[in-house]
Amino acid sequence: MRELLRVAPGGAVDLGAVDPRSTPGLPGREVTGPQRKEWARGQLTLIGAELGRQQEMLFAEAKARQSAARPVGAAAGGGGSDAAAGGAGGRRVLLVLQAMDSGGKDGTVKRVAGAMNPLGLHVRSFGPPTPEELRHDFLWRIRRALPPPGYVGVFNRSHYEDVLVARVESLVPESIWQARYDEINAFEREQADAGVALVKVFLHISYAEQGRRLLERLDEPRKHWKYDPSDVDARARWDDYQAAYAEALGRCGTDAAPWYVVPADRKWYRDWAVAHLLRETFDTLDLGYPPAGFDVRRERERLLGSERTA
Amino acid sequence: MRELLRVAPGGAVDLGAVDPRSTPGLPGREVTGPQRKEWARGQLTLIGAELGRQQEMLFAEAKARQSAARPVGAAAGGGGSDAAAGGAGGRRVLLVLQAMDSGGKDGTVKRVAGAMNPLGLHVRSFGPPTPEELRHDFLWRIRRALPPPGYVGVFNRSHYEDVLVARVESLVPESIWQARYDEINAFEREQADAGVALVKVFLHISYAEQGRRLLERLDEPRKHWKYDPSDVDARARWDDYQAAYAEALGRCGTDAAPWYVVPADRKWYRDWAVAHLLRETFDTLDLGYPPAGFDVRRERERLLGSERTA
């Protein structure tokens, strides 16, 4: 799946050549017609369980490293994990989700990340920068949001907004956003070297499908909160956004941090494909449960010696 | 359920009077014997779905407030939520979990928080303070970890460690930890006033059950990473910890931020009870979907006008 959906490093990507309704990698001969959706949903459940297992091993690895680094006797009562201790290096996974409005980022988080244990998840959504964020470099808020070692991070939008909306809406001069592709590549290379396995996914929907989804949000009062008038403004600039995506995906689709284009008009395919990409990324980590950092037999004796007779 | 499990404000709680194997609130006449577990698991699924709905309305409310506060035209392309914008006030829910080692905090997060949408979850685990955290007041790291408006936060351990392990292990002088009960009450009152609905849960396990669970961790290599030799050290001070819990629960079980004691030897009861407490807390918020902050008919026209003929 990774080979199938991966953006070839280099120039701009031809997004027009990817059909948003297509289903690459889906075993087409055995599963056809309306059963495909059911099949993919069932597979998602299975893959989700596997993701949960991989996530636990990743978490266990980080905890074992943390315990090994701790001075003996320093930590009575503190068996828990510590998200605040993030900086220290160590493996983690980071799923970056980008899409046009209504492209399915939220749904993917719910379905795919929702299959994992929230204890080891680190989901961050990025909106328009706050005044404080604007006072810093565009990567400042991104660095602060990185998952700690052992965690699976999910970015719902990301630093790529700074070469997408910032470019299309001319929020900064061209010289600024032009420089950002290299800055992003350097940043992601640095993160990869620090142990972050990056999986960047562009959820690719069609213009027509976006129209249908936005209309649904307007016609269903319970979905009004998901609608923003600026969505239609951005839709008017669809081609500019597609061009900005094409360049970002091509220039920042690197070996250290590959980009994947997931056809996303069909939600069941989208969820199945993203889960698959995550599982394949986990596979490259070759995770296992860490060995005990203590004398098991001795601890067993201490524990049994603690039993109360009363 | 809230009335049944809630700690009466005032002096120390008599934890010895609460049987960790009991199942308060479980409809005992209709459901008996081994079916109780199955029944509770089924109910958890139903309650979980309801928690998901409530969570979405909470999230929607915060997003609508955010949109209303935004200058018109300021946010093209930024329809996402923004976790970094946390400070501004607005309603949210915060589940605080405390327990002895192996008391079931992690399992509760997995089962109960796992029923909700990770997009609107804000789970934080607190371990021994880092050197940086130690340079600040004990509430410093807690304030930084509060859920933004619209989110459901979960604290896996919390500021209560500073009147539990800090007291039992004499990490600070008595005058310091003695002052913290009032500091905690003032802090929680402040958070409640800012819109945080606090649900503080003590997962109450028995000494014997802790022994069984720690032994299981030692006897199952895949669980070795969950075991820490300091767990047995803390176990040796079981009575001191129970006394410290009793005082913390009694002195900090306030109207603004109630404490609940959940019998937790039976995992299926524990999960069901905590989910129930969360749902009842949501009910007090009387949530609904926010009205559209825009002219629906006009947006519909704009959207339909954007359709491409080609």
PDB file of N, CA and C in Angstrom, chain A residues 56 60 63 70 76-78 81-84 106 109-110 114 117-119 124-125 127-128 133 156-157 165 207 214-215 218-219 222 225 227-229 233 235 239 289 294 299-300 302-303 306-308, chain B residues 56 60 63 70 76-79 81-84 106 109-110 114 117-119 124-125 127-128 133 156-157 165 207 215 218-219 222 225 227-229 233 235 239 289 294 299-300 302-303 306-308:
ATOM      1  N   GLU A  56       0.824  -0.354  21.766  1.00  0.00           N
ATOM      2  CA  GLU A  56       1.214  -0.730  23.135  1.00  0.00           C
ATOM      3  C   GLU A  56       2.701  -1.058  23.204  1.00  0.00           C
ATOM      4  N   ALA A  60       5.404   0.738  25.442  1.00  0.00           N
ATOM      5  CA  ALA A  60       6.200  -0.053  26.384  1.00  0.00           C
ATOM      6  C   ALA A  60       7.689   0.219  26.193  1.00  0.00           C
ATOM      7  N   LYS A  63       8.559   3.481  27.775  1.00  0.00           N
ATOM      8  CA  LYS A  63       8.533   3.412  29.234  1.00  0.00           C
ATOM      9  C   LYS A  63       9.777   2.678  29.762  1.00  0.00           C
ATOM     10  N   ARG A  70      16.374   6.295  34.658  1.00  0.00           N
ATOM     11  CA  ARG A  70      16.034   6.927  35.934  1.00  0.00           C
ATOM     12  C   ARG A  70      16.969   6.435  37.026  1.00  0.00           C
ATOM     13  N   ALA A  76       9.609   6.371  43.525  1.00  0.00           N
ATOM     14  CA  ALA A  76       8.537   5.639  44.187  1.00  0.00           C
ATOM     15  C   ALA A  76       7.192   6.283  43.874  1.00  0.00           C
ATOM     16  N   GLY A  77       6.219   5.456  43.522  1.00  0.00           N
ATOM     17  CA  GLY A  77       4.868   5.961  43.319  1.00  0.00           C
ATOM     18  C   GLY A  77       4.644   6.595  41.973  1.00  0.00           C
ATOM     19  N   GLY A  78       5.632   6.614  41.150  1.00  0.00           N
ATOM     20  CA  GLY A  78       5.458   7.298  39.860  1.00  0.00           C
ATOM     21  C   GLY A  78       5.529   6.355  38.692  1.00  0.00           C
ATOM     22  N   SER A  81       3.219   7.025  32.923  1.00  0.00           N
ATOM     23  CA  SER A  81       3.991   7.630  31.856  1.00  0.00           C
ATOM     24  C   SER A  81       3.966   9.132  32.034  1.00  0.00           C
ATOM     25  N   ASP A  82       4.820   9.814  31.347  1.00  0.00           N
ATOM     26  CA  ASP A  82       4.895  11.249  31.555  1.00  0.00           C
ATOM     27  C   ASP A  82       5.008  11.976  30.232  1.00  0.00           C
ATOM     28  N   ALA A  83       3.893  12.501  29.783  1.00  0.00           N
ATOM     29  CA  ALA A  83       3.868  13.182  28.496  1.00  0.00           C
ATOM     30  C   ALA A  83       4.777  14.408  28.496  1.00  0.00           C
ATOM     31  N   ALA A  84       5.028  14.965  29.679  1.00  0.00           N
ATOM     32  CA  ALA A  84       5.825  16.184  29.747  1.00  0.00           C
ATOM     33  C   ALA A  84       7.297  15.914  29.485  1.00  0.00           C
ATOM     34  N   ASP A 106     -11.389  14.904   9.980  1.00  0.00           N
ATOM     35  CA  ASP A 106     -12.023  14.578  11.269  1.00  0.00           C
ATOM     36  C   ASP A 106     -12.526  13.131  11.294  1.00  0.00           C
ATOM     37  N   VAL A 109      -9.645  10.743  11.769  1.00  0.00           N
ATOM     38  CA  VAL A 109      -9.181  10.713  13.161  1.00  0.00           C
ATOM     39  C   VAL A 109     -10.118   9.836  13.988  1.00  0.00           C
ATOM     40  N   LYS A 110     -11.416  10.063  13.818  1.00  0.00           N
ATOM     41  CA  LYS A 110     -12.394   9.325  14.615  1.00  0.00           C
ATOM     42  C   LYS A 110     -12.292   7.821  14.367  1.00  0.00           C
ATOM     43  N   GLY A 114      -9.300   6.401  16.461  1.00  0.00           N
ATOM     44  CA  GLY A 114     -10.245   5.870  17.444  1.00  0.00           C
ATOM     45  C   GLY A 114     -10.081   4.381  17.699  1.00  0.00           C
ATOM     46  N   ASN A 117      -5.529   3.145  21.575  1.00  0.00           N
ATOM     47  CA  ASN A 117      -5.742   3.481  22.986  1.00  0.00           C
ATOM     48  C   ASN A 117      -5.485   4.975  23.198  1.00  0.00           C
ATOM     49  N   PRO A 118      -6.490   5.711  23.680  1.00  0.00           N
ATOM     50  CA  PRO A 118      -6.300   7.161  23.854  1.00  0.00           C
ATOM     51  C   PRO A 118      -5.141   7.499  24.790  1.00  0.00           C
ATOM     52  N   LEU A 119      -4.755   6.562  25.644  1.00  0.00           N
ATOM     53  CA  LEU A 119      -3.649   6.814  26.569  1.00  0.00           C
ATOM     54  C   LEU A 119      -2.344   7.094  25.824  1.00  0.00           C
ATOM     55  N   ARG A 124      -3.529  16.502  17.660  1.00  0.00           N
ATOM     56  CA  ARG A 124      -3.484  17.965  17.682  1.00  0.00           C
ATOM     57  C   ARG A 124      -4.123  18.529  16.419  1.00  0.00           C
ATOM     58  N   SER A 125      -5.005  19.513  16.613  1.00  0.00           N
ATOM     59  CA  SER A 125      -5.632  20.190  15.486  1.00  0.00           C
ATOM     60  C   SER A 125      -5.049  21.586  15.371  1.00  0.00           C
ATOM     61  N   GLY A 127      -5.525  25.280  13.751  1.00  0.00           N
ATOM     62  CA  GLY A 127      -6.380  26.248  13.082  1.00  0.00           C
ATOM     63  C   GLY A 127      -5.550  27.454  12.685  1.00  0.00           C
ATOM     64  N   PRO A 128      -6.216  28.568  12.400  1.00  0.00           N
ATOM     65  CA  PRO A 128      -5.473  29.796  12.108  1.00  0.00           C
ATOM     66  C   PRO A 128      -4.571  30.112  13.303  1.00  0.00           C
ATOM     67  N   GLU A 133       1.194  32.627  18.456  1.00  0.00           N
ATOM     68  CA  GLU A 133       1.857  31.769  17.471  1.00  0.00           C
ATOM     69  C   GLU A 133       2.437  32.603  16.322  1.00  0.00           C
ATOM     70  N   ASN A 156      -4.007  17.080  12.725  1.00  0.00           N
ATOM     71  CA  ASN A 156      -5.195  17.405  11.944  1.00  0.00           C
ATOM     72  C   ASN A 156      -4.940  18.806  11.376  1.00  0.00           C
ATOM     73  N   ARG A 157      -4.524  18.885  10.120  1.00  0.00           N
ATOM     74  CA  ARG A 157      -3.807  20.017   9.542  1.00  0.00           C
ATOM     75  C   ARG A 157      -2.426  20.107  10.223  1.00  0.00           C
ATOM     76  N   VAL A 165      -2.640  27.504   2.573  1.00  0.00           N
ATOM     77  CA  VAL A 165      -3.473  28.700   2.728  1.00  0.00           C
ATOM     78  C   VAL A 165      -2.600  29.968   2.715  1.00  0.00           C
ATOM     79  N   TYR A 207     -13.934  17.863  -6.536  1.00  0.00           N
ATOM     80  CA  TYR A 207     -14.686  19.115  -6.418  1.00  0.00           C
ATOM     81  C   TYR A 207     -16.172  18.831  -6.186  1.00  0.00           C
ATOM     82  N   LEU A 214     -20.480  19.734   1.659  1.00  0.00           N
ATOM     83  CA  LEU A 214     -20.790  21.049   2.235  1.00  0.00           C
ATOM     84  C   LEU A 214     -22.302  21.274   2.260  1.00  0.00           C
ATOM     85  N   LEU A 215     -22.977  20.818   1.198  1.00  0.00           N
ATOM     86  CA  LEU A 215     -24.435  20.962   1.151  1.00  0.00           C
ATOM     87  C   LEU A 215     -25.088  20.169   2.282  1.00  0.00           C
ATOM     88  N   LEU A 218     -25.029  22.035   5.377  1.00  0.00           N
ATOM     89  CA  LEU A 218     -26.000  23.133   5.426  1.00  0.00           C
ATOM     90  C   LEU A 218     -27.423  22.613   5.615  1.00  0.00           C
ATOM     91  N   ASP A 219     -27.679  21.418   5.102  1.00  0.00           N
ATOM     92  CA  ASP A 219     -29.047  20.898   5.140  1.00  0.00           C
ATOM     93  C   ASP A 219     -29.352  20.124   6.417  1.00  0.00           C
ATOM     94  N   ARG A 222     -27.776  19.701  12.683  1.00  0.00           N
ATOM     95  CA  ARG A 222     -26.776  19.175  13.618  1.00  0.00           C
ATOM     96  C   ARG A 222     -25.356  19.260  13.062  1.00  0.00           C
ATOM     97  N   TRP A 225     -22.519  23.428  12.757  1.00  0.00           N
ATOM     98  CA  TRP A 225     -21.281  23.853  13.440  1.00  0.00           C
ATOM     99  C   TRP A 225     -20.024  23.483  12.656  1.00  0.00           C
ATOM    100  N   TYR A 227     -19.792  23.831   9.459  1.00  0.00           N
ATOM    101  CA  TYR A 227     -19.732  24.655   8.257  1.00  0.00           C
ATOM    102  C   TYR A 227     -19.174  26.039   8.580  1.00  0.00           C
ATOM    103  N   ASP A 228     -18.371  26.551   7.677  1.00  0.00           N
ATOM    104  CA  ASP A 228     -17.842  27.901   7.832  1.00  0.00           C
ATOM    105  C   ASP A 228     -17.960  28.596   6.471  1.00  0.00           C
ATOM    106  N   PRO A 229     -18.515  29.809   6.451  1.00  0.00           N
ATOM    107  CA  PRO A 229     -18.647  30.493   5.151  1.00  0.00           C
ATOM    108  C   PRO A 229     -17.329  30.582   4.375  1.00  0.00           C
ATOM    109  N   ASP A 233     -15.445  30.238   0.131  1.00  0.00           N
ATOM    110  CA  ASP A 233     -14.403  31.122  -0.416  1.00  0.00           C
ATOM    111  C   ASP A 233     -13.209  30.292  -0.885  1.00  0.00           C
ATOM    112  N   ARG A 235     -13.271  27.210  -1.675  1.00  0.00           N
ATOM    113  CA  ARG A 235     -13.725  26.379  -2.808  1.00  0.00           C
ATOM    114  C   ARG A 235     -13.597  27.142  -4.128  1.00  0.00           C
ATOM    115  N   ASP A 239      -8.657  25.400  -7.738  1.00  0.00           N
ATOM    116  CA  ASP A 239      -7.519  25.081  -8.603  1.00  0.00           C
ATOM    117  C   ASP A 239      -6.202  25.584  -8.016  1.00  0.00           C
ATOM    118  N   TYR A 289       7.935  -6.467  22.725  1.00  0.00           N
ATOM    119  CA  TYR A 289       7.855  -6.059  24.136  1.00  0.00           C
ATOM    120  C   TYR A 289       9.253  -6.027  24.734  1.00  0.00           C
ATOM    121  N   PHE A 294      14.339  -5.526  35.561  1.00  0.00           N
ATOM    122  CA  PHE A 294      14.507  -5.884  36.982  1.00  0.00           C
ATOM    123  C   PHE A 294      14.612  -7.403  37.073  1.00  0.00           C
ATOM    124  N   GLU A 299      11.632 -10.051  42.379  1.00  0.00           N
ATOM    125  CA  GLU A 299      10.419  -9.242  42.580  1.00  0.00           C
ATOM    126  C   GLU A 299       9.242 -10.128  42.970  1.00  0.00           C
ATOM    127  N   ARG A 300       9.207 -11.311  42.371  1.00  0.00           N
ATOM    128  CA  ARG A 300       8.126 -12.240  42.704  1.00  0.00           C
ATOM    129  C   ARG A 300       8.187 -12.619  44.187  1.00  0.00           C
ATOM    130  N   ARG A 302       9.582 -10.818  46.611  1.00  0.00           N
ATOM    131  CA  ARG A 302       9.211  -9.635  47.404  1.00  0.00           C
ATOM    132  C   ARG A 302       7.697  -9.474  47.444  1.00  0.00           C
ATOM    133  N   LEU A 303       7.080  -9.660  46.280  1.00  0.00           N
ATOM    134  CA  LEU A 303       5.630  -9.474  46.205  1.00  0.00           C
ATOM    135  C   LEU A 303       4.909 -10.525  47.047  1.00  0.00           C
ATOM    136  N   SER A 306       4.805  -9.962  50.610  1.00  0.00           N
ATOM    137  CA  SER A 306       4.001  -8.828  51.081  1.00  0.00           C
ATOM    138  C   SER A 306       2.569  -9.248  51.415  1.00  0.00           C
ATOM    139  N   GLU A 307       2.219 -10.510  51.130  1.00  0.00           N
ATOM    140  CA  GLU A 307       0.837 -10.920  51.410  1.00  0.00           C
ATOM    141  C   GLU A 307       0.511 -10.830  52.891  1.00  0.00           C
ATOM    142  N   ARG A 308      -0.684 -10.369  53.155  1.00  0.00           N
ATOM    143  CA  ARG A 308      -1.125 -10.255  54.546  1.00  0.00           C
ATOM    144  C   ARG A 308      -1.879 -11.503  54.935  1.00  0.00           C
TER     145      ARG A 308
ATOM    146  N   GLU B  56     -19.508  15.525  21.149  1.00  0.00           N
ATOM    147  CA  GLU B  56     -19.591  16.293  19.905  1.00  0.00           C
ATOM    148  C   GLU B  56     -20.314  17.626  20.113  1.00  0.00           C
ATOM    149  N   ALA B  60     -18.826  21.226  19.491  1.00  0.00           N
ATOM    150  CA  ALA B  60     -19.530  22.147  18.589  1.00  0.00           C
ATOM    151  C   ALA B  60     -19.766  23.495  19.266  1.00  0.00           C
ATOM    152  N   LYS B  63     -16.576  25.461  19.247  1.00  0.00           N
ATOM    153  CA  LYS B  63     -16.236  25.936  17.906  1.00  0.00           C
ATOM    154  C   LYS B  63     -17.124  27.119  17.518  1.00  0.00           C
ATOM    155  N   ARG B  70     -14.391  35.558  16.229  1.00  0.00           N
ATOM    156  CA  ARG B  70     -13.357  35.802  15.227  1.00  0.00           C
ATOM    157  C   ARG B  70     -13.769  36.963  14.337  1.00  0.00           C
ATOM    158  N   ALA B  76      -9.897  32.468   6.533  1.00  0.00           N
ATOM    159  CA  ALA B  76     -10.092  31.598   5.379  1.00  0.00           C
ATOM    160  C   ALA B  76      -9.205  30.373   5.483  1.00  0.00           C
ATOM    161  N   GLY B  77      -9.788  29.229   5.233  1.00  0.00           N
ATOM    162  CA  GLY B  77      -9.002  28.001   5.199  1.00  0.00           C
ATOM    163  C   GLY B  77      -8.686  27.428   6.566  1.00  0.00           C
ATOM    164  N   GLY B  78      -9.170  28.049   7.590  1.00  0.00           N
ATOM    165  CA  GLY B  78      -8.823  27.559   8.922  1.00  0.00           C
ATOM    166  C   GLY B  78     -10.009  27.037   9.678  1.00  0.00           C
ATOM    167  N   GLY B  79     -10.749  26.143   9.074  1.00  0.00           N
ATOM    168  CA  GLY B  79     -11.963  25.660   9.715  1.00  0.00           C
ATOM    169  C   GLY B  79     -11.721  24.736  10.888  1.00  0.00           C
ATOM    170  N   SER B  81     -10.344  23.045  14.483  1.00  0.00           N
ATOM    171  CA  SER B  81     -10.300  23.508  15.861  1.00  0.00           C
ATOM    172  C   SER B  81      -8.857  23.805  16.219  1.00  0.00           C
ATOM    173  N   ASP B  82      -8.668  24.502  17.305  1.00  0.00           N
ATOM    174  CA  ASP B  82      -7.313  24.897  17.623  1.00  0.00           C
ATOM    175  C   ASP B  82      -7.026  24.674  19.093  1.00  0.00           C
ATOM    176  N   ALA B  83      -6.339  23.583  19.360  1.00  0.00           N
ATOM    177  CA  ALA B  83      -6.046  23.229  20.742  1.00  0.00           C
ATOM    178  C   ALA B  83      -5.191  24.282  21.431  1.00  0.00           C
ATOM    179  N   ALA B  84      -4.451  25.033  20.657  1.00  0.00           N
ATOM    180  CA  ALA B  84      -3.544  26.011  21.250  1.00  0.00           C
ATOM    181  C   ALA B  84      -4.283  27.227  21.796  1.00  0.00           C
ATOM    182  N   ASP B 106      -5.193   3.001  33.753  1.00  0.00           N
ATOM    183  CA  ASP B 106      -4.954   2.820  32.311  1.00  0.00           C
ATOM    184  C   ASP B 106      -6.124   2.107  31.640  1.00  0.00           C
ATOM    185  N   VAL B 109      -9.034   4.470  31.145  1.00  0.00           N
ATOM    186  CA  VAL B 109      -8.808   5.380  30.020  1.00  0.00           C
ATOM    187  C   VAL B 109      -9.107   4.648  28.712  1.00  0.00           C
ATOM    188  N   LYS B 110      -8.567   3.439  28.595  1.00  0.00           N
ATOM    189  CA  LYS B 110      -8.737   2.676  27.354  1.00  0.00           C
ATOM    190  C   LYS B 110     -10.213   2.413  27.073  1.00  0.00           C
ATOM    191  N   GLY B 114     -11.821   5.642  25.501  1.00  0.00           N
ATOM    192  CA  GLY B 114     -11.747   5.017  24.189  1.00  0.00           C
ATOM    193  C   GLY B 114     -13.087   4.981  23.466  1.00  0.00           C
ATOM    194  N   ASN B 117     -14.483  10.309  20.816  1.00  0.00           N
ATOM    195  CA  ASN B 117     -13.735  10.667  19.614  1.00  0.00           C
ATOM    196  C   ASN B 117     -12.374  11.259  20.011  1.00  0.00           C
ATOM    197  N   PRO B 118     -11.283  10.649  19.561  1.00  0.00           N
ATOM    198  CA  PRO B 118      -9.960  11.151  19.973  1.00  0.00           C
ATOM    199  C   PRO B 118      -9.723  12.614  19.586  1.00  0.00           C
ATOM    200  N   LEU B 119     -10.459  13.076  18.594  1.00  0.00           N
ATOM    201  CA  LEU B 119     -10.303  14.467  18.158  1.00  0.00           C
ATOM    202  C   LEU B 119     -10.626  15.455  19.275  1.00  0.00           C
ATOM    203  N   ARG B 124      -3.906  13.249  29.590  1.00  0.00           N
ATOM    204  CA  ARG B 124      -2.575  13.563  30.110  1.00  0.00           C
ATOM    205  C   ARG B 124      -2.220  12.633  31.259  1.00  0.00           C
ATOM    206  N   SER B 125      -1.012  12.069  31.196  1.00  0.00           N
ATOM    207  CA  SER B 125      -0.526  11.223  32.277  1.00  0.00           C
ATOM    208  C   SER B 125       0.557  11.964  33.043  1.00  0.00           C
ATOM    209  N   GLY B 127       3.641  11.643  35.657  1.00  0.00           N
ATOM    210  CA  GLY B 127       4.593  10.800  36.363  1.00  0.00           C
ATOM    211  C   GLY B 127       5.345  11.644  37.376  1.00  0.00           C
ATOM    212  N   PRO B 128       6.469  11.128  37.854  1.00  0.00           N
ATOM    213  CA  PRO B 128       7.294  11.945  38.756  1.00  0.00           C
ATOM    214  C   PRO B 128       7.648  13.245  38.047  1.00  0.00           C
ATOM    215  N   GLU B 133       9.709  20.817  35.906  1.00  0.00           N
ATOM    216  CA  GLU B 133       8.461  20.927  36.672  1.00  0.00           C
ATOM    217  C   GLU B 133       8.736  21.207  38.137  1.00  0.00           C
ATOM    218  N   ASN B 156      -4.600  11.137  34.063  1.00  0.00           N
ATOM    219  CA  ASN B 156      -4.174   9.844  34.564  1.00  0.00           C
ATOM    220  C   ASN B 156      -3.121  10.135  35.641  1.00  0.00           C
ATOM    221  N   ARG B 157      -3.524  10.109  36.922  1.00  0.00           N
ATOM    222  CA  ARG B 157      -2.837  10.767  38.031  1.00  0.00           C
ATOM    223  C   ARG B 157      -2.986  12.282  37.839  1.00  0.00           C
ATOM    224  N   VAL B 165       1.743  10.754  47.215  1.00  0.00           N
ATOM    225  CA  VAL B 165       3.126  10.264  47.275  1.00  0.00           C
ATOM    226  C   VAL B 165       4.031  11.285  47.979  1.00  0.00           C
ATOM    227  N   TYR B 207      -6.280  -4.615  48.867  1.00  0.00           N
ATOM    228  CA  TYR B 207      -4.881  -5.026  49.004  1.00  0.00           C
ATOM    229  C   TYR B 207      -4.648  -6.367  48.298  1.00  0.00           C
ATOM    230  N   LEU B 215       1.177  -9.632  40.550  1.00  0.00           N
ATOM    231  CA  LEU B 215       1.720 -10.956  40.252  1.00  0.00           C
ATOM    232  C   LEU B 215       1.492 -11.306  38.782  1.00  0.00           C
ATOM    233  N   LEU B 218       4.059  -9.810  36.684  1.00  0.00           N
ATOM    234  CA  LEU B 218       5.355 -10.482  36.769  1.00  0.00           C
ATOM    235  C   LEU B 218       5.338 -11.807  36.017  1.00  0.00           C
ATOM    236  N   ASP B 219       4.196 -12.455  35.991  1.00  0.00           N
ATOM    237  CA  ASP B 219       4.119 -13.792  35.396  1.00  0.00           C
ATOM    238  C   ASP B 219       3.853 -13.759  33.893  1.00  0.00           C
ATOM    239  N   ARG B 222       4.725 -10.185  28.581  1.00  0.00           N
ATOM    240  CA  ARG B 222       4.214  -9.026  27.833  1.00  0.00           C
ATOM    241  C   ARG B 222       3.722  -7.918  28.747  1.00  0.00           C
ATOM    242  N   TRP B 225       6.617  -4.638  31.264  1.00  0.00           N
ATOM    243  CA  TRP B 225       6.860  -3.203  31.144  1.00  0.00           C
ATOM    244  C   TRP B 225       5.933  -2.392  32.056  1.00  0.00           C
ATOM    245  N   TYR B 227       5.307  -3.242  35.109  1.00  0.00           N
ATOM    246  CA  TYR B 227       5.718  -3.459  36.489  1.00  0.00           C
ATOM    247  C   TYR B 227       6.914  -2.579  36.842  1.00  0.00           C
ATOM    248  N   ASP B 228       6.872  -2.047  38.049  1.00  0.00           N
ATOM    249  CA  ASP B 228       8.001  -1.263  38.532  1.00  0.00           C
ATOM    250  C   ASP B 228       8.298  -1.718  39.963  1.00  0.00           C
ATOM    251  N   PRO B 229       9.567  -2.027  40.259  1.00  0.00           N
ATOM    252  CA  PRO B 229       9.878  -2.480  41.627  1.00  0.00           C
ATOM    253  C   PRO B 229       9.361  -1.525  42.704  1.00  0.00           C
ATOM    254  N   ASP B 233       7.323  -1.354  46.893  1.00  0.00           N
ATOM    255  CA  ASP B 233       7.685  -0.434  47.983  1.00  0.00           C
ATOM    256  C   ASP B 233       6.451   0.353  48.434  1.00  0.00           C
ATOM    257  N   ARG B 235       3.439  -0.562  48.030  1.00  0.00           N
ATOM    258  CA  ARG B 235       2.496  -1.526  48.621  1.00  0.00           C
ATOM    259  C   ARG B 235       2.786  -1.724  50.109  1.00  0.00           C
ATOM    260  N   ASP B 239      -1.242   1.204  54.073  1.00  0.00           N
ATOM    261  CA  ASP B 239      -2.114   1.881  55.045  1.00  0.00           C
ATOM    262  C   ASP B 239      -1.857   3.383  55.059  1.00  0.00           C
ATOM    263  N   TYR B 289     -26.923  21.246  20.056  1.00  0.00           N
ATOM    264  CA  TYR B 289     -26.139  21.743  18.930  1.00  0.00           C
ATOM    265  C   TYR B 289     -26.348  23.249  18.790  1.00  0.00           C
ATOM    266  N   PHE B 294     -24.403  31.878  10.747  1.00  0.00           N
ATOM    267  CA  PHE B 294     -24.378  32.460   9.391  1.00  0.00           C
ATOM    268  C   PHE B 294     -25.776  32.298   8.805  1.00  0.00           C
ATOM    269  N   GLU B 299     -25.886  30.970   2.284  1.00  0.00           N
ATOM    270  CA  GLU B 299     -24.741  30.081   2.064  1.00  0.00           C
ATOM    271  C   GLU B 299     -25.093  28.968   1.085  1.00  0.00           C
ATOM    272  N   ARG B 300     -26.341  28.517   1.175  1.00  0.00           N
ATOM    273  CA  ARG B 300     -26.789  27.464   0.268  1.00  0.00           C
ATOM    274  C   ARG B 300     -26.730  27.969  -1.180  1.00  0.00           C
ATOM    275  N   ARG B 302     -24.842  30.458  -2.323  1.00  0.00           N
ATOM    276  CA  ARG B 302     -23.431  30.614  -2.711  1.00  0.00           C
ATOM    277  C   ARG B 302     -22.840  29.266  -3.112  1.00  0.00           C
ATOM    278  N   LEU B 303     -23.139  28.253  -2.292  1.00  0.00           N
ATOM    279  CA  LEU B 303     -22.581  26.926  -2.565  1.00  0.00           C
ATOM    280  C   LEU B 303     -23.096  26.372  -3.892  1.00  0.00           C
ATOM    281  N   SER B 306     -21.586  27.647  -6.895  1.00  0.00           N
ATOM    282  CA  SER B 306     -20.184  27.280  -7.140  1.00  0.00           C
ATOM    283  C   SER B 306     -20.057  26.007  -7.972  1.00  0.00           C
ATOM    284  N   GLU B 307     -21.188  25.347  -8.269  1.00  0.00           N
ATOM    285  CA  GLU B 307     -21.100  24.093  -9.031  1.00  0.00           C
ATOM    286  C   GLU B 307     -20.516  24.329 -10.423  1.00  0.00           C
ATOM    287  N   ARG B 308     -19.675  23.423 -10.825  1.00  0.00           N
ATOM    288  CA  ARG B 308     -19.069  23.534 -12.152  1.00  0.00           C
ATOM    289  C   ARG B 308     -19.890  22.753 -13.156  1.00  0.00           C
TER     290      ARG B 308
END
